[in-house]
């Protein structure tokens, strides 16, 4: 209706101004943080990879294998297609792992191979791998909690009443998940105690060290020097995992830079969409103007001529309002003009 058409120019201008303001803020944060854009993008990709990778599973024995996935051909076609696509990548990963294991086994001597076979079903090794899986889950959940709380803190500083209910729901959700994190930490500490018991009973390999338990009072602080980052006795260094918190988690400047970088990218995308909307408005108006004038020139009856002239006057009034509001919004140079001549306005 006409009211929506008149409000369209206000909506578009408001979106353009808000987008420009957010873009300016993001560029200012990028300037202040002083981190090169290449470093921020690398850390952002590392953050995505770390937060989306599957966590290790927990097994009853270290030598046990996960259940095989069998493709049921009677399933839906898209399920079968998805499973077939994942099957090849899974086989490739399995072959690479088998080659890696074979290469490492070839470097072992006779005594080492015998010791390896005895360790496959070792209760100490099983608890060690389960403790490792638990600690990785605790880390990931603490990271997610930290990022959610950071979002709440930024929202409180902005003091936007529109996001107040979202913030309350987020805060309640964080509090509901805290007991689950504490429960995982208790399970981890229990495994550490059991591993210490096996070491005292000499049921563990020689020269092994029990992992450090998590201090429950400092569990949710997630500082750089917390015990949650210490992987003593878990074999992380053998797997090539990082024992130092990554920059995207521990460095405030990097974290602020990543947020600003993603905000800037989204602002550029939003600007492109808004400019396309501006072009579409002018194209629509030009077509409406040409259709109305073509109908008037056909010389229909008087009542229809009156309605067409009313429509023409309405378009002129609409253009006067639009042009004043949309001034300064970029548009494509190859666009046709609006249509009406200055004397018609």
mmCIF file of C-alpha atoms in Angstrom, residues 89-286:
data_model
loop_
_atom_site.group_PDB
_atom_site.id
_atom_site.type_symbol
_atom_site.label_atom_id
_atom_site.label_comp_id
_atom_site.label_asym_id
_atom_site.label_seq_id
_atom_site.Cartn_x
_atom_site.Cartn_y
_atom_site.Cartn_z
ATOM 1 C CA UNK A 89 36.495 -39.347 3.322
ATOM 2 C CA UNK A 90 36.250 -41.736 6.262
ATOM 3 C CA UNK A 91 38.093 -44.450 4.343
ATOM 4 C CA UNK A 92 40.817 -41.993 3.358
ATOM 5 C CA UNK A 93 41.235 -40.931 6.975
ATOM 6 C CA UNK A 94 41.376 -44.571 8.073
ATOM 7 C CA UNK A 95 44.041 -45.401 5.498
ATOM 8 C CA UNK A 96 46.173 -42.446 6.557
ATOM 9 C CA UNK A 97 45.873 -43.484 10.199
ATOM 10 C CA UNK A 98 46.767 -47.085 9.361
ATOM 11 C CA UNK A 99 49.839 -45.999 7.418
ATOM 12 C CA UNK A 100 50.892 -43.783 10.307
ATOM 13 C CA UNK A 101 50.457 -46.610 12.828
ATOM 14 C CA UNK A 102 52.346 -49.059 10.617
ATOM 15 C CA UNK A 103 55.191 -46.596 10.187
ATOM 16 C CA UNK A 104 55.480 -46.088 13.940
ATOM 17 C CA UNK A 105 55.282 -49.830 14.643
ATOM 18 C CA UNK A 106 58.090 -50.512 12.189
ATOM 19 C CA UNK A 107 60.389 -48.290 14.218
ATOM 20 C CA UNK A 108 59.795 -50.390 17.354
ATOM 21 C CA UNK A 109 61.981 -53.246 18.433
ATOM 22 C CA UNK A 110 60.850 -56.698 19.541
ATOM 23 C CA UNK A 111 60.594 -55.749 23.213
ATOM 24 C CA UNK A 112 58.782 -52.517 22.400
ATOM 25 C CA UNK A 113 56.229 -54.345 20.254
ATOM 26 C CA UNK A 114 55.583 -56.827 23.063
ATOM 27 C CA UNK A 115 55.158 -53.948 25.493
ATOM 28 C CA UNK A 116 52.767 -52.235 23.077
ATOM 29 C CA UNK A 117 50.542 -55.317 22.898
ATOM 30 C CA UNK A 118 50.440 -55.466 26.689
ATOM 31 C CA UNK A 119 49.443 -51.807 26.883
ATOM 32 C CA UNK A 120 46.501 -52.071 24.486
ATOM 33 C CA UNK A 121 44.136 -53.256 27.217
ATOM 34 C CA UNK A 122 45.890 -51.572 30.107
ATOM 35 C CA UNK A 123 43.399 -50.115 32.635
ATOM 36 C CA UNK A 124 45.760 -47.209 33.248
ATOM 37 C CA UNK A 125 45.903 -46.359 29.556
ATOM 38 C CA UNK A 126 42.110 -46.574 29.320
ATOM 39 C CA UNK A 127 41.689 -44.130 32.189
ATOM 40 C CA UNK A 128 44.341 -41.876 30.705
ATOM 41 C CA UNK A 129 42.555 -41.612 27.358
ATOM 42 C CA UNK A 130 39.181 -41.120 29.052
ATOM 43 C CA UNK A 131 40.686 -38.374 31.208
ATOM 44 C CA UNK A 132 42.065 -36.755 28.082
ATOM 45 C CA UNK A 133 38.650 -36.863 26.406
ATOM 46 C CA UNK A 134 36.998 -35.402 29.504
ATOM 47 C CA UNK A 135 39.518 -32.587 29.766
ATOM 48 C CA UNK A 136 39.039 -31.631 26.129
ATOM 49 C CA UNK A 137 35.275 -31.508 26.653
ATOM 50 C CA UNK A 138 35.706 -29.374 29.759
ATOM 51 C CA UNK A 139 37.927 -26.987 27.820
ATOM 52 C CA UNK A 140 35.477 -26.656 24.959
ATOM 53 C CA UNK A 141 32.531 -26.029 27.265
ATOM 54 C CA UNK A 142 34.500 -23.473 29.268
ATOM 55 C CA UNK A 143 35.479 -21.730 26.040
ATOM 56 C CA UNK A 144 31.866 -21.584 24.894
ATOM 57 C CA UNK A 145 30.832 -20.252 28.289
ATOM 58 C CA UNK A 146 33.501 -17.557 28.144
ATOM 59 C CA UNK A 147 32.414 -16.378 24.696
ATOM 60 C CA UNK A 148 28.762 -16.238 25.751
ATOM 61 C CA UNK A 149 29.640 -14.190 28.822
ATOM 62 C CA UNK A 150 31.746 -11.857 26.668
ATOM 63 C CA UNK A 151 28.723 -11.233 24.484
ATOM 64 C CA UNK A 152 26.645 -10.407 27.552
ATOM 65 C CA UNK A 153 29.300 -8.008 28.809
ATOM 66 C CA UNK A 154 29.434 -6.165 25.485
ATOM 67 C CA UNK A 155 25.639 -5.934 25.400
ATOM 68 C CA UNK A 156 25.525 -4.471 28.902
ATOM 69 C CA UNK A 157 28.036 -1.816 27.922
ATOM 70 C CA UNK A 158 25.934 -0.833 24.919
ATOM 71 C CA UNK A 159 22.798 -0.721 27.120
ATOM 72 C CA UNK A 160 20.364 -1.647 24.376
ATOM 73 C CA UNK A 161 16.959 -2.415 25.813
ATOM 74 C CA UNK A 162 16.033 -4.414 22.699
ATOM 75 C CA UNK A 163 18.590 -7.095 23.581
ATOM 76 C CA UNK A 164 17.719 -7.218 27.271
ATOM 77 C CA UNK A 165 15.497 -10.283 27.034
ATOM 78 C CA UNK A 166 18.025 -12.091 24.835
ATOM 79 C CA UNK A 167 20.717 -11.344 27.406
ATOM 80 C CA UNK A 168 18.548 -12.698 30.210
ATOM 81 C CA UNK A 169 17.895 -15.921 28.303
ATOM 82 C CA UNK A 170 21.602 -16.270 27.512
ATOM 83 C CA UNK A 171 22.566 -15.730 31.140
ATOM 84 C CA UNK A 172 20.024 -18.302 32.314
ATOM 85 C CA UNK A 173 21.303 -20.754 29.716
ATOM 86 C CA UNK A 174 24.887 -20.274 30.901
ATOM 87 C CA UNK A 175 23.874 -20.855 34.517
ATOM 88 C CA UNK A 176 21.974 -24.017 33.590
ATOM 89 C CA UNK A 177 25.074 -25.474 31.933
ATOM 90 C CA UNK A 178 27.423 -24.712 34.836
ATOM 91 C CA UNK A 179 26.453 -27.838 36.843
ATOM 92 C CA UNK A 180 27.187 -30.001 33.807
ATOM 93 C CA UNK A 181 30.681 -28.539 33.514
ATOM 94 C CA UNK A 182 31.261 -29.067 37.232
ATOM 95 C CA UNK A 183 30.130 -32.673 36.901
ATOM 96 C CA UNK A 184 32.627 -33.277 34.094
ATOM 97 C CA UNK A 185 35.375 -31.758 36.233
ATOM 98 C CA UNK A 186 34.469 -34.067 39.139
ATOM 99 C CA UNK A 187 34.616 -37.073 36.800
ATOM 100 C CA UNK A 188 38.014 -35.947 35.568
ATOM 101 C CA UNK A 189 39.352 -35.541 39.102
ATOM 102 C CA UNK A 190 38.013 -38.990 39.974
ATOM 103 C CA UNK A 191 39.888 -40.499 37.031
ATOM 104 C CA UNK A 192 43.047 -38.732 38.192
ATOM 105 C CA UNK A 193 42.651 -40.300 41.640
ATOM 106 C CA UNK A 194 42.134 -43.733 40.099
ATOM 107 C CA UNK A 195 45.260 -43.277 37.981
ATOM 108 C CA UNK A 196 47.250 -42.338 41.089
ATOM 109 C CA UNK A 197 45.962 -45.491 42.772
ATOM 110 C CA UNK A 198 47.084 -47.633 39.828
ATOM 111 C CA UNK A 199 50.519 -46.013 39.969
ATOM 112 C CA UNK A 200 50.822 -46.768 43.692
ATOM 113 C CA UNK A 201 49.716 -50.354 43.055
ATOM 114 C CA UNK A 202 52.341 -50.628 40.280
ATOM 115 C CA UNK A 203 49.661 -51.460 37.714
ATOM 116 C CA UNK A 204 50.737 -48.635 35.437
ATOM 117 C CA UNK A 205 53.684 -48.372 33.036
ATOM 118 C CA UNK A 206 56.963 -47.331 34.569
ATOM 119 C CA UNK A 207 57.876 -43.664 34.969
ATOM 120 C CA UNK A 208 54.347 -42.426 34.246
ATOM 121 C CA UNK A 209 52.991 -39.323 35.964
ATOM 122 C CA UNK A 210 49.409 -38.842 37.080
ATOM 123 C CA UNK A 211 47.597 -35.808 35.629
ATOM 124 C CA UNK A 212 47.039 -32.715 37.741
ATOM 125 C CA UNK A 213 43.543 -32.399 39.151
ATOM 126 C CA UNK A 214 41.377 -29.392 38.379
ATOM 127 C CA UNK A 215 40.865 -26.835 41.131
ATOM 128 C CA UNK A 216 37.083 -26.613 41.386
ATOM 129 C CA UNK A 217 37.221 -23.143 42.942
ATOM 130 C CA UNK A 218 39.024 -21.751 39.871
ATOM 131 C CA UNK A 219 37.186 -23.839 37.297
ATOM 132 C CA UNK A 220 35.239 -21.002 35.669
ATOM 133 C CA UNK A 221 38.013 -18.393 35.687
ATOM 134 C CA UNK A 222 39.780 -19.810 32.598
ATOM 135 C CA UNK A 223 42.924 -17.756 33.050
ATOM 136 C CA UNK A 224 46.031 -18.365 30.983
ATOM 137 C CA UNK A 225 47.936 -19.933 33.904
ATOM 138 C CA UNK A 226 45.124 -22.201 35.146
ATOM 139 C CA UNK A 227 45.624 -25.936 35.608
ATOM 140 C CA UNK A 228 43.032 -26.595 32.921
ATOM 141 C CA UNK A 229 45.767 -25.899 30.346
ATOM 142 C CA UNK A 230 48.332 -28.214 31.950
ATOM 143 C CA UNK A 231 48.467 -31.556 30.164
ATOM 144 C CA UNK A 232 51.011 -33.315 32.341
ATOM 145 C CA UNK A 233 50.429 -37.048 32.272
ATOM 146 C CA UNK A 234 47.879 -37.003 29.441
ATOM 147 C CA UNK A 235 50.219 -37.375 26.473
ATOM 148 C CA UNK A 236 49.104 -34.240 24.620
ATOM 149 C CA UNK A 237 52.651 -33.460 23.653
ATOM 150 C CA UNK A 238 52.881 -36.815 21.906
ATOM 151 C CA UNK A 239 49.773 -36.128 19.850
ATOM 152 C CA UNK A 240 51.088 -32.743 18.781
ATOM 153 C CA UNK A 241 48.337 -30.767 20.519
ATOM 154 C CA UNK A 242 48.930 -27.298 21.793
ATOM 155 C CA UNK A 243 49.447 -26.944 25.533
ATOM 156 C CA UNK A 244 49.393 -23.143 25.415
ATOM 157 C CA UNK A 245 46.060 -21.318 25.037
ATOM 158 C CA UNK A 246 45.664 -20.065 21.456
ATOM 159 C CA UNK A 247 45.731 -16.354 20.716
ATOM 160 C CA UNK A 248 42.069 -16.309 19.681
ATOM 161 C CA UNK A 249 41.212 -17.330 23.240
ATOM 162 C CA UNK A 250 43.908 -15.806 25.449
ATOM 163 C CA UNK A 251 44.781 -12.495 23.737
ATOM 164 C CA UNK A 252 42.160 -9.781 24.259
ATOM 165 C CA UNK A 253 43.419 -7.732 21.308
ATOM 166 C CA UNK A 254 43.183 -10.699 18.958
ATOM 167 C CA UNK A 255 39.689 -11.547 20.174
ATOM 168 C CA UNK A 256 38.527 -7.964 19.761
ATOM 169 C CA UNK A 257 40.168 -7.823 16.340
ATOM 170 C CA UNK A 258 38.448 -11.020 15.195
ATOM 171 C CA UNK A 259 35.058 -9.676 16.259
ATOM 172 C CA UNK A 260 35.730 -6.379 14.493
ATOM 173 C CA UNK A 261 36.982 -8.158 11.375
ATOM 174 C CA UNK A 262 33.873 -10.323 11.102
ATOM 175 C CA UNK A 263 31.664 -7.296 11.813
ATOM 176 C CA UNK A 264 33.379 -5.368 9.042
ATOM 177 C CA UNK A 265 32.905 -8.238 6.595
ATOM 178 C CA UNK A 266 29.216 -8.478 7.483
ATOM 179 C CA UNK A 267 28.844 -4.697 7.086
ATOM 180 C CA UNK A 268 30.321 -4.849 3.594
ATOM 181 C CA UNK A 269 27.892 -7.629 2.696
ATOM 182 C CA UNK A 270 24.972 -5.686 4.159
ATOM 183 C CA UNK A 271 25.982 -2.545 2.278
ATOM 184 C CA UNK A 272 26.011 -4.457 -1.004
ATOM 185 C CA UNK A 273 22.500 -5.768 -0.314
ATOM 186 C CA UNK A 274 21.204 -2.317 0.643
ATOM 187 C CA UNK A 275 22.656 -0.731 -2.488
ATOM 188 C CA UNK A 276 20.964 -3.422 -4.570
ATOM 189 C CA UNK A 277 17.724 -2.561 -2.799
ATOM 190 C CA UNK A 278 18.264 1.095 -3.683
ATOM 191 C CA UNK A 279 18.765 0.144 -7.336
ATOM 192 C CA UNK A 280 15.640 -2.025 -7.294
ATOM 193 C CA UNK A 281 13.576 0.888 -5.972
ATOM 194 C CA UNK A 282 14.602 3.126 -8.857
ATOM 195 C CA UNK A 283 14.056 0.370 -11.433
ATOM 196 C CA UNK A 284 10.592 -0.318 -10.048
ATOM 197 C CA UNK A 285 9.644 3.365 -10.092
ATOM 198 C CA UNK A 286 10.910 3.825 -13.656
#
